Amino acid sequence: MNILSFLLIDWQKWRPESLFGGQVLERTPAGLTIVYSISMGVLLVILIFMFIENFRRPKFVFERSLPREVNKKLTQTLANRSIMLWHIGYILLAFFVFGTQVYWVKYAQESNEDFSKDLASKDLRSRRTNAASLKGWMLDRTGKLDAALALYKIAKDGSIQRTFPLEKEMAHLLGTERGSPGLERTLYHKEADPMPEAWEILTKYKKPEPEQKDVRTTIDKDLQMFAAKQLEGKKGAIVVMNPQTGDVLAIYSNPSFNLAEAQTLDGYLKLEANKEQKPLLDRATREFYVPGSTFKTLTTMAAYRSGLQNTLLPDVAEGYIPVKGSRAIHDAGGSCELCRNDVPLREAFKVSSNQYFAQLGNVVGREKMAETARLLGIAAVDTPEDVSKQGFFADIWNASNPRIARALAPSHAVMVTGKGISLYDFGLEGMGQGYASQMTPFQMALIASAPGNMQGRLMKPKIEFDLQPQIFNQVLTPQMAAEIRDVMSTVTEESGGTGGAVKSALAGTNIIAGGKTGTANKAGAPLFDKNGERRFVMKKKKNDDGEMVEYKEYLTFDRVDGWFICIAPLTNAQVAIAVVIEDIGGKFGGTTAAPIAAQVILKARDLGLLGDAYKPRTTAPPPKKRV
C-alpha cells in the first residue's frame, strides 16, 4: 500500500520550475556560468601566484653547494622548468582567450568598422534589442512635426509602423538593416546592457529603459526633395552645407532606391547586384571622382597660404613643359586660354587655365600643397600605392556619438604629394587631374566651405541640429578668405567666366555667388549592355603551359563628368554647394552642373536659408472692392 501511494504522487508538482515559478531552471545555467567564470579567474590568479613563487622557493641544503651546471640537470630543476613553461603557456592562452572575448564584447563595436556595420543586421540579439522599443521621431531642421523624416503611423491592421516620407530621397542617409547603418540605426541605437546577462538573470536586475527622444536634424526636407528632383535621370550627387556652422542642409546621391526595396534579403541582394546603376552606393560620400578644375580652388588656397597669390605665370600656345622632354600641359582645347606671359592668378582662375595651375602647383611645392590638403581633410600620401589604404574618415564629423560619425563617414579623399612623382604628374594634380583623382562630392563641398567661412575656418559638418558648431581647422586668415571669395566671384560674375550660367539664373535676386566649374576626364569607366551586364570581348593568350586559353577582357570608356562648387551669398555665405554629374559627353561643368547649383541657391532663398536679407518678400493682395 505504501509503495502504491508513493507511485501515485504527482511528481510534476515537485519539479524545481513548479516549486519556484520556473526560476530555478532559468537561473541555474546563469549561476553556473558565473561560478565557472569566478573559478577560472581564481585559477588564473593561483597559477600566476605559483609561477611567481617558483622563483622564490627555498633550495635544499645539498643544492646550495652544487655547481650551477649540475644544478640545471637535476630532475627537480628540469621538472620545475617544464611546469614553469606550462604555466607560461596556460597564462598566455588564458589571457588571449579572455582578451579576445573582451575585445569583441566591449571594444569591437567602437573600433572595428566592419563589425559595427554588420552587428545590427547579423546579430539577432542586437536586432531584437533595437526593435524592442519605439524610436523617437526624426525631424528636419524646422522641428515641425509635418516635416518629419521618420515617424510612426497606425496601419490599417492596427499595428504601429515606422514610415519614412522621403524613403528614396533620404535612403542613403537613413541607411538599411543589412548595409550601411545610417541615421536610422545610429541616432536611436539602444546601448547594449554592459552588465553580464548571466548576472542579470540571476539577480533579476534590470536597469530602466533609456528614453527614446525625438531628434532634430540639420536637413531641410524641402531642399532635400528639391536636390533629388534636380538629379532625376542623371547619375551624380549634390551636397549642400552651411560654411559658417557646418550644418548639412541637403545631401543626395542618384540613382537611389526605396527603403522598402531593401527590407527583404532578396530585395537587398537585387539592389546590390545592379552593378550598372549602383543604387546602394552613396555617390556623395563614398564614390571617388576626378575633380577637374574645381580642385584649382585648393591650389589657390595653397598659393595664398604660401604668399604666392601674386605670382605671374605664362599661358602660351606651346603649353607648360615641366621638365625637358616631358609632355606639355595645355589648356582645354589643346592650346592656351589667355596666350600671354604674365597671367595673374585671378584671371587664370576665371578662365580655368590648366597650364597656369599646373605651374602654380609646382611653384607652391609639395609641402605646402600637402599641408593645405590636410587642413581640408584630405590625406596627403607619399606614393600612389598608399592611396588605397586610407579607408573612411569619421573624424571629419561633428557628432554626438562615434557610431553616428562612423555611419556617415566619407571615403577619405587623398592626393599624392611624395617626392617620387614627377613634376609633370604633380603639375596635373595642381589642375585637378592625375593623382588628385580621389575626391568625393562631400570633400569638394568642404573645399568650397573654407573660403566661404567668414573667418577662413573649415567647420566640421554636422547633421544633429542641437550640436554646437566645431572647428575642424583654421585654413585661411579672414583676409585670405575674403580675397579668395572675390577670386571665386570672377567665375560667375565677370565676363568670360566659365560659370556665367549662375549669374543669369540669379539675375534680379540681389544674390552674388562665387564658384568654380570643372570638366573632368575619368579613364577606364566600365561599359554595360542593355541588360546591365558588363560588356566584354573574348581574347586568347598562352597560359603557363604554353597552351592557348580564352579569357574575358572587359570593355571601358573615357567618361567626362561635370562639376560645380560654389558659395552664396558672397557677402556672408550660408550655403556651400558641390554638384557632380556623370557622363556629360561633349558638354562642360559650367553648362551641366552649374545651372543645377544655381537652382539650389534659389530654392534655399525661397526656404529662408540664405538669411533674412534674402527672404522673399510676400505682399498681401489688395482688398476687393465691394460692388
XYZ file of C-alpha atoms in Angstrom:
627
model
C 0.000 0.000 0.000
C 2.821 2.405 0.867
C 4.513 1.575 -2.433
C 1.275 2.249 -4.315
C 0.863 5.623 -2.554
C 4.442 6.530 -3.465
C 3.779 5.748 -7.129
C 0.577 7.840 -7.134
C 2.355 11.022 -6.014
C 2.148 13.843 -8.589
C 5.834 14.368 -9.057
C 5.231 17.241 -11.530
C 4.353 19.466 -8.575
C 7.768 18.830 -7.063
C 9.751 19.782 -10.147
C 12.006 22.834 -9.460
C 10.194 25.005 -12.014
C 6.848 24.223 -10.326
C 8.131 24.986 -6.837
C 9.826 28.255 -7.703
C 7.821 29.525 -10.634
C 10.358 28.332 -13.183
C 13.112 30.495 -11.743
C 15.397 27.657 -10.616
C 15.930 26.113 -14.053
C 16.180 29.565 -15.584
C 18.716 30.769 -13.054
C 20.777 27.586 -12.713
C 22.715 27.974 -16.028
C 23.274 31.647 -15.230
C 24.552 30.777 -11.768
C 26.799 28.045 -13.121
C 28.176 30.454 -15.713
C 29.080 32.956 -13.006
C 30.591 30.233 -10.789
C 32.617 28.976 -13.759
C 33.854 32.490 -14.611
C 34.822 33.178 -10.988
C 36.535 29.776 -10.732
C 38.514 30.420 -13.910
C 39.568 33.789 -12.547
C 40.647 32.274 -9.219
C 42.538 29.513 -11.031
C 44.333 32.071 -13.162
C 45.330 34.056 -10.054
C 46.609 30.871 -8.358
C 48.644 29.951 -11.435
C 50.206 33.396 -11.567
C 50.944 33.234 -7.826
C 52.524 29.766 -8.161
C 54.532 30.947 -11.144
C 55.953 33.837 -9.122
C 56.522 31.654 -6.035
C 58.507 29.179 -8.126
C 61.295 31.739 -8.343
C 61.248 32.290 -4.593
C 61.147 28.658 -3.372
C 63.991 27.787 -0.904
C 66.675 25.432 -2.133
C 67.542 22.190 -0.412
C 70.838 22.115 1.510
C 72.539 19.807 -0.983
C 71.539 22.114 -3.875
C 73.293 25.097 -2.443
C 76.806 23.703 -2.837
C 76.339 22.157 -6.286
C 77.817 23.823 -9.338
C 75.301 25.686 -11.496
C 75.806 23.354 -14.465
C 74.991 20.321 -12.265
C 72.029 22.056 -10.631
C 70.452 22.684 -14.036
C 70.422 18.937 -14.754
C 68.705 17.840 -11.553
C 65.380 16.069 -12.048
C 63.628 18.534 -9.766
C 65.025 21.503 -11.641
C 64.044 20.042 -15.014
C 60.552 19.250 -13.711
C 60.146 22.774 -12.344
C 61.295 24.218 -15.637
C 58.776 22.103 -17.527
C 55.988 23.118 -15.142
C 57.022 26.751 -15.488
C 56.763 26.560 -19.272
C 53.292 25.051 -18.966
C 52.390 27.839 -16.544
C 53.552 30.482 -19.017
C 51.739 28.805 -21.922
C 48.497 28.449 -19.993
C 48.597 32.012 -18.671
C 49.214 33.417 -22.163
C 46.450 31.239 -23.603
C 44.030 32.326 -20.860
C 44.838 35.993 -21.429
C 44.388 35.527 -25.191
C 41.009 33.805 -24.820
C 39.648 36.290 -22.301
C 41.235 39.219 -24.145
C 39.583 38.172 -27.383
C 36.239 37.869 -25.612
C 36.628 41.308 -24.020
C 37.564 42.850 -27.381
C 34.533 41.518 -29.254
C 32.108 42.235 -26.421
C 33.430 45.589 -25.243
C 35.519 47.310 -27.913
C 34.828 45.846 -31.376
C 31.700 47.900 -31.977
C 33.648 51.115 -31.398
C 36.892 50.290 -33.212
C 36.077 47.688 -35.872
C 34.177 49.322 -38.721
C 33.114 46.131 -40.492
C 31.918 44.605 -37.210
C 29.870 47.646 -36.218
C 28.355 47.887 -39.698
C 27.168 44.279 -39.674
C 26.268 43.991 -35.991
C 22.719 45.249 -36.223
C 21.866 43.173 -39.287
C 23.541 39.871 -38.393
C 23.337 39.734 -34.612
C 19.790 38.670 -33.722
C 20.118 39.762 -30.122
C 21.117 43.257 -31.192
C 18.258 43.441 -33.686
C 15.725 42.330 -31.070
C 17.109 44.828 -28.577
C 16.729 47.715 -31.012
C 13.292 46.572 -32.113
C 12.051 46.165 -28.568
C 11.345 49.869 -28.015
C 9.833 52.593 -30.134
C 12.221 55.154 -31.558
C 11.705 58.876 -31.493
C 10.645 60.903 -34.496
C 13.334 62.220 -36.805
C 12.595 65.853 -37.645
C 14.084 68.168 -40.222
C 15.757 71.446 -39.240
C 12.440 73.264 -38.799
C 11.470 70.929 -35.964
C 7.910 70.785 -37.249
C 6.046 67.506 -36.984
C 4.654 67.839 -40.511
C 8.263 67.936 -41.782
C 9.294 64.698 -40.069
C 11.795 62.484 -41.863
C 10.930 59.358 -39.846
C 7.788 58.793 -37.805
C 5.190 56.252 -36.704
C 1.781 55.677 -38.223
C -1.020 53.267 -37.395
C -1.546 50.811 -40.231
C -4.942 49.512 -41.379
C -4.497 46.351 -39.316
C -3.931 48.445 -36.190
C -0.181 47.856 -35.997
C 2.273 50.706 -35.460
C 4.662 51.084 -38.384
C 7.813 53.135 -38.854
C 7.423 55.240 -42.006
C 9.744 57.487 -43.991
C 8.166 60.273 -46.076
C 11.375 60.580 -48.145
C 12.205 56.887 -48.383
C 14.015 57.396 -51.689
C 15.376 60.904 -51.228
C 16.796 60.013 -47.787
C 17.628 56.343 -48.400
C 21.409 56.670 -48.241
C 21.277 58.909 -45.180
C 18.791 56.764 -43.282
C 20.604 53.506 -44.076
C 19.342 49.945 -44.265
C 19.185 46.934 -41.963
C 21.710 44.953 -43.994
C 24.084 47.583 -45.280
C 25.298 50.921 -44.027
C 23.651 51.661 -40.666
C 22.886 55.286 -41.464
C 20.936 57.621 -39.208
C 18.036 55.295 -38.511
C 20.203 52.734 -36.717
C 22.623 55.146 -35.038
C 20.576 58.124 -33.847
C 18.310 55.791 -31.874
C 20.769 52.997 -31.141
C 19.907 51.309 -27.840
C 23.042 50.658 -25.849
C 23.603 47.013 -25.012
C 23.474 46.447 -21.238
C 27.099 46.251 -20.079
C 26.070 44.051 -17.132
C 26.580 40.344 -17.944
C 23.324 38.657 -18.974
C 24.005 35.804 -16.552
C 24.178 38.168 -13.602
C 21.036 39.961 -14.743
C 19.129 36.685 -14.924
C 20.484 35.520 -11.575
C 19.621 38.704 -9.699
C 16.643 39.813 -11.803
C 18.232 43.256 -12.008
C 17.026 45.344 -14.922
C 18.152 48.885 -15.483
C 15.475 51.325 -16.697
C 14.896 51.694 -20.426
C 16.556 54.809 -21.887
C 14.172 57.458 -23.096
C 13.973 57.479 -26.894
C 13.744 61.181 -27.714
C 12.860 62.876 -30.976
C 15.895 64.047 -32.931
C 16.059 67.265 -34.909
C 18.418 67.108 -37.874
C 20.046 69.865 -39.919
C 18.484 68.542 -43.131
C 15.863 70.745 -44.744
C 13.164 68.411 -46.003
C 12.082 70.641 -48.881
C 15.645 71.302 -50.008
C 16.411 67.574 -49.858
C 13.407 66.832 -52.075
C 14.429 69.608 -54.459
C 18.014 68.337 -54.726
C 16.729 64.860 -55.574
C 14.475 66.353 -58.247
C 17.450 68.067 -59.911
C 19.216 64.729 -60.448
C 16.278 62.830 -61.959
C 17.510 60.765 -64.908
C 21.151 61.531 -64.089
C 23.980 59.891 -62.191
C 25.684 62.129 -59.704
C 25.424 63.816 -56.329
C 24.601 67.090 -54.602
C 25.940 68.268 -51.238
C 24.716 71.471 -49.559
C 26.087 72.720 -46.229
C 26.363 75.925 -44.249
C 30.045 77.001 -44.208
C 29.571 79.077 -41.037
C 28.188 76.273 -38.867
C 28.839 73.012 -40.727
C 25.103 72.203 -40.918
C 24.420 69.718 -43.720
C 21.274 71.091 -45.372
C 20.889 68.505 -48.137
C 22.903 65.583 -49.447
C 21.676 63.316 -52.215
C 23.082 60.624 -54.490
C 21.422 59.341 -57.656
C 20.496 56.625 -58.616
C 18.906 55.923 -55.264
C 16.420 53.288 -54.070
C 13.290 52.970 -51.955
C 13.918 51.767 -48.426
C 11.057 49.287 -48.825
C 13.041 47.558 -51.600
C 15.864 46.781 -49.166
C 13.684 45.372 -46.374
C 13.898 41.763 -47.558
C 17.099 39.850 -48.226
C 16.072 39.161 -51.829
C 15.321 42.824 -52.411
C 18.621 43.907 -50.931
C 20.604 41.374 -52.970
C 18.845 42.532 -56.119
C 19.853 46.132 -55.438
C 23.397 45.025 -54.658
C 23.602 43.054 -57.897
C 22.789 46.114 -60.038
C 26.372 46.939 -60.984
C 25.418 49.456 -63.655
C 23.251 51.808 -61.589
C 24.771 51.008 -58.165
C 21.713 52.275 -56.268
C 23.159 51.301 -52.875
C 26.284 53.392 -53.448
C 26.201 56.813 -51.806
C 27.999 58.759 -54.505
C 28.019 61.891 -52.340
C 30.312 60.413 -49.691
C 31.598 57.034 -50.885
C 32.431 57.442 -54.596
C 35.732 58.838 -55.820
C 35.735 61.252 -58.751
C 38.318 63.181 -60.704
C 37.590 66.754 -59.516
C 38.921 68.506 -62.609
C 39.217 72.274 -62.397
C 37.229 72.568 -59.163
C 40.426 71.387 -57.464
C 42.097 74.630 -58.551
C 40.322 76.147 -55.546
C 42.604 74.128 -53.269
C 45.682 75.115 -55.295
C 44.592 78.745 -54.942
C 44.300 78.382 -51.161
C 47.759 76.776 -51.029
C 49.167 79.718 -53.018
C 47.644 82.247 -50.603
C 48.936 80.306 -47.616
C 52.421 80.423 -49.198
C 52.286 84.142 -50.019
C 52.341 83.372 -53.755
C 48.935 84.777 -54.688
C 50.501 87.499 -56.866
C 52.525 85.054 -58.950
C 52.520 85.813 -62.702
C 52.927 82.773 -64.948
C 52.876 82.194 -68.716
C 49.843 80.812 -70.514
C 51.127 80.165 -74.004
C 50.311 78.151 -77.120
C 53.120 75.621 -76.644
C 51.805 74.827 -73.171
C 53.615 74.175 -69.899
C 56.537 71.733 -70.105
C 57.553 70.864 -66.514
C 60.883 69.247 -67.422
C 62.770 68.938 -70.658
C 61.421 66.049 -72.672
C 58.094 65.749 -70.824
C 54.711 66.183 -72.435
C 53.205 69.654 -72.488
C 50.184 70.583 -70.394
C 47.734 72.715 -72.353
C 44.501 74.473 -71.584
C 41.202 72.909 -72.653
C 41.161 72.509 -76.432
C 44.899 71.911 -76.676
C 46.202 75.466 -76.744
C 46.000 78.452 -74.363
C 43.142 80.445 -72.847
C 44.886 83.810 -72.419
C 48.018 83.338 -74.503
C 50.468 85.689 -72.812
C 53.433 85.503 -70.429
C 52.238 87.444 -67.387
C 48.913 85.952 -66.306
C 47.772 86.672 -62.723
C 46.017 84.058 -60.574
C 42.684 85.898 -60.553
C 42.403 85.898 -64.331
C 43.653 82.322 -64.704
C 41.015 81.172 -62.196
C 38.242 82.933 -64.101
C 39.008 81.208 -67.404
C 40.225 77.986 -65.722
C 43.679 77.829 -67.269
C 45.079 74.317 -66.874
C 48.667 75.189 -67.624
C 48.665 78.107 -65.180
C 47.521 75.948 -62.256
C 49.809 73.080 -63.228
C 52.688 75.549 -62.963
C 51.300 77.095 -59.778
C 51.117 73.667 -58.108
C 54.824 73.147 -58.752
C 55.687 76.710 -57.689
C 53.818 76.301 -54.390
C 55.541 72.965 -53.874
C 54.606 69.594 -52.449
C 54.907 70.506 -48.779
C 52.524 73.477 -48.897
C 50.089 71.641 -51.139
C 50.136 68.669 -48.746
C 49.744 70.943 -45.721
C 46.717 72.696 -47.234
C 45.188 69.390 -48.275
C 45.435 68.006 -44.731
C 43.853 71.138 -43.283
C 40.891 70.484 -45.577
C 40.567 66.848 -44.509
C 42.412 65.290 -47.453
C 45.029 62.600 -46.842
C 48.326 63.604 -48.459
C 50.352 60.431 -49.070
C 53.832 59.811 -50.418
C 53.250 57.138 -53.052
C 50.439 56.006 -55.361
C 50.472 52.661 -53.522
C 49.332 54.462 -50.352
C 46.186 55.803 -51.989
C 44.077 52.692 -51.426
C 44.999 52.395 -47.730
C 43.067 55.386 -46.391
C 39.632 53.875 -45.677
C 36.910 56.115 -44.233
C 37.260 59.435 -42.428
C 34.856 59.566 -39.482
C 36.847 62.247 -37.635
C 35.600 64.944 -40.010
C 32.100 64.784 -38.464
C 30.789 66.789 -35.548
C 28.574 64.120 -33.966
C 27.235 63.313 -30.513
C 28.317 59.697 -30.780
C 31.154 57.908 -32.624
C 28.608 55.490 -34.137
C 26.924 58.347 -35.998
C 30.266 59.604 -37.295
C 31.227 56.117 -38.491
C 27.872 55.549 -40.178
C 28.210 58.804 -42.152
C 31.989 58.661 -42.633
C 33.011 59.598 -46.182
C 35.678 57.735 -48.081
C 38.884 59.551 -47.215
C 39.837 61.801 -50.131
C 43.525 61.527 -50.992
C 46.242 63.050 -53.164
C 49.858 62.024 -53.723
C 52.492 64.581 -52.733
C 55.640 62.487 -52.292
C 58.977 63.265 -53.945
C 58.772 60.111 -56.029
C 56.285 61.524 -58.518
C 57.481 63.725 -61.358
C 56.935 67.459 -61.826
C 54.633 66.580 -64.708
C 52.451 64.381 -62.506
C 52.415 66.924 -59.698
C 51.502 69.619 -62.189
C 48.486 67.537 -63.206
C 47.427 67.463 -59.564
C 47.603 71.246 -59.367
C 44.931 71.424 -62.076
C 42.806 68.609 -60.590
C 43.812 65.586 -62.653
C 46.229 62.686 -62.219
C 46.933 61.683 -58.622
C 44.351 64.155 -57.303
C 41.558 61.989 -58.713
C 40.337 60.523 -55.412
C 37.819 63.199 -54.364
C 34.231 62.801 -53.172
C 31.499 65.420 -53.730
C 31.366 65.725 -49.939
C 35.059 66.646 -49.874
C 34.619 69.196 -52.652
C 31.838 70.872 -50.648
C 34.311 71.120 -47.764
C 36.863 72.758 -50.079
C 34.262 75.360 -51.052
C 33.313 75.863 -47.395
C 36.725 77.026 -46.151
C 36.894 80.333 -48.084
C 33.110 80.628 -47.656
C 33.561 80.822 -43.890
C 33.973 84.447 -42.809
C 36.907 83.532 -40.565
C 38.573 81.185 -43.054
C 37.750 78.129 -40.968
C 36.680 74.701 -42.094
C 33.830 73.737 -39.806
C 33.116 70.118 -39.013
C 29.973 69.052 -40.872
C 27.113 68.064 -38.595
C 23.671 66.566 -39.036
C 22.347 66.897 -35.474
C 20.759 70.332 -35.200
C 21.335 70.923 -31.485
C 25.097 70.344 -31.538
C 27.308 73.387 -31.150
C 29.491 74.121 -34.228
C 33.042 72.791 -34.074
C 36.119 73.926 -35.979
C 37.999 71.269 -37.917
C 40.889 73.536 -38.925
C 41.808 77.181 -39.389
C 42.657 77.011 -43.087
C 42.908 80.692 -44.041
C 43.081 84.072 -42.374
C 39.862 86.118 -42.660
C 41.589 88.408 -45.176
C 42.738 85.475 -47.318
C 39.221 84.019 -47.257
C 37.742 87.347 -48.371
C 40.225 87.638 -51.247
C 39.597 84.059 -52.405
C 35.842 84.671 -52.331
C 36.488 87.604 -54.641
C 38.545 85.342 -56.919
C 35.680 82.814 -56.970
C 33.241 85.573 -57.950
C 35.108 86.092 -61.232
C 33.840 82.712 -62.465
C 30.192 83.620 -62.028
C 30.083 87.404 -62.193
C 32.661 88.604 -64.720
C 32.528 88.417 -68.486
C 34.426 85.384 -69.753
C 33.954 83.439 -66.538
C 33.168 79.745 -67.000
C 30.160 79.892 -64.628
C 28.153 82.603 -66.348
C 25.026 80.437 -66.237
C 24.836 81.060 -62.490
C 24.733 84.848 -62.892
C 21.941 84.522 -65.449
C 19.894 82.284 -63.147
C 20.328 84.628 -60.159
C 19.621 87.820 -62.098
C 17.277 90.141 -60.232
C 17.651 88.371 -56.865
C 20.479 90.520 -55.472
C 22.350 87.274 -54.731
C 26.010 87.156 -55.733
C 27.654 83.734 -55.808
C 31.218 82.617 -56.270
C 32.337 79.256 -57.532
C 34.472 77.065 -59.749
C 33.490 74.900 -62.685
C 35.120 71.616 -63.597
C 35.089 69.225 -66.521
C 36.935 66.049 -65.629
C 38.068 63.092 -67.694
C 37.764 59.711 -65.983
C 39.532 56.928 -67.846
C 38.502 53.297 -67.572
C 34.805 53.682 -66.743
C 33.005 50.329 -67.248
C 30.697 49.712 -70.212
C 27.372 47.893 -69.753
C 24.938 46.281 -72.204
C 21.176 46.879 -72.297
C 20.666 44.196 -69.623
C 23.015 45.915 -67.188
C 25.803 43.362 -67.654
C 29.463 44.323 -68.123
C 30.410 44.278 -71.783
C 33.417 42.213 -72.744
C 35.217 40.594 -75.647
C 36.777 37.145 -75.653
C 40.513 37.036 -76.257
C 43.175 34.363 -76.245
C 46.544 34.119 -74.527
C 49.078 31.478 -73.638
C 48.963 30.048 -70.137
C 51.981 28.863 -68.122
C 51.978 25.560 -70.025
C 52.121 27.308 -73.390
C 48.501 26.430 -74.256
C 46.160 28.979 -75.804
C 43.243 29.764 -73.471
C 40.333 32.157 -73.790
C 39.640 34.947 -71.306
C 37.245 37.857 -70.925
C 38.528 41.393 -71.422
C 36.012 43.872 -70.026
C 35.408 46.994 -72.098
C 35.794 50.513 -70.729
C 35.434 54.057 -71.984
C 36.715 57.507 -71.051
C 33.916 59.273 -69.218
C 33.553 63.034 -68.824
C 31.985 64.380 -65.628
C 30.674 67.882 -64.994
C 31.407 69.718 -61.726
C 30.497 72.917 -59.973
C 31.323 74.051 -56.439
C 30.125 77.383 -55.103
C 29.242 79.571 -52.132
C 26.377 82.070 -51.767
C 25.638 84.813 -50.935
C 29.180 86.054 -51.238
C 28.899 88.725 -48.512
C 28.063 86.112 -45.836
C 27.854 82.668 -47.379
C 25.072 80.483 -45.979
C 25.408 77.644 -48.479
C 28.415 75.812 -49.877
C 27.404 73.506 -52.710
C 29.081 70.732 -54.670
C 27.400 69.212 -57.719
C 28.761 66.439 -59.936
C 27.027 64.970 -62.983
C 28.476 61.822 -64.540
C 28.966 61.209 -68.256
C 28.075 64.613 -69.736
C 29.567 63.784 -73.129
C 30.832 66.836 -75.020
C 29.385 69.334 -72.552
C 31.053 71.217 -69.701
C 30.602 71.593 -65.954
C 29.570 75.204 -66.497
C 26.593 74.146 -68.606
C 25.552 70.986 -66.737
C 26.386 71.190 -63.025
C 26.447 74.988 -62.556
C 22.780 75.586 -63.528
C 21.716 72.925 -61.003
C 23.694 74.656 -58.252
C 22.043 77.959 -59.202
C 18.591 76.408 -58.842
C 19.560 75.025 -55.434
C 20.605 78.549 -54.361
C 17.234 79.919 -55.481
C 15.399 77.179 -53.596
C 17.475 77.879 -50.483
C 16.477 81.531 -50.765
C 12.795 80.608 -51.031
C 13.135 78.476 -47.903
C 14.770 81.309 -45.968
C 18.141 79.578 -45.715
C 20.203 82.498 -47.067
C 19.434 84.847 -44.178
C 16.810 87.488 -43.521
C 18.149 89.852 -46.189
C 17.293 87.337 -48.901
C 13.947 86.055 -47.658
C 11.323 86.555 -50.354
C 9.013 89.438 -49.502
C 5.345 88.498 -49.665
C 2.823 91.250 -50.156
C -0.821 90.940 -49.239
C -3.259 91.108 -52.192
C -5.223 94.355 -52.467
C -8.662 94.219 -50.846
C -11.528 93.527 -53.205
C -13.913 96.400 -53.880
C -17.499 95.946 -52.991
C -19.860 96.124 -55.873
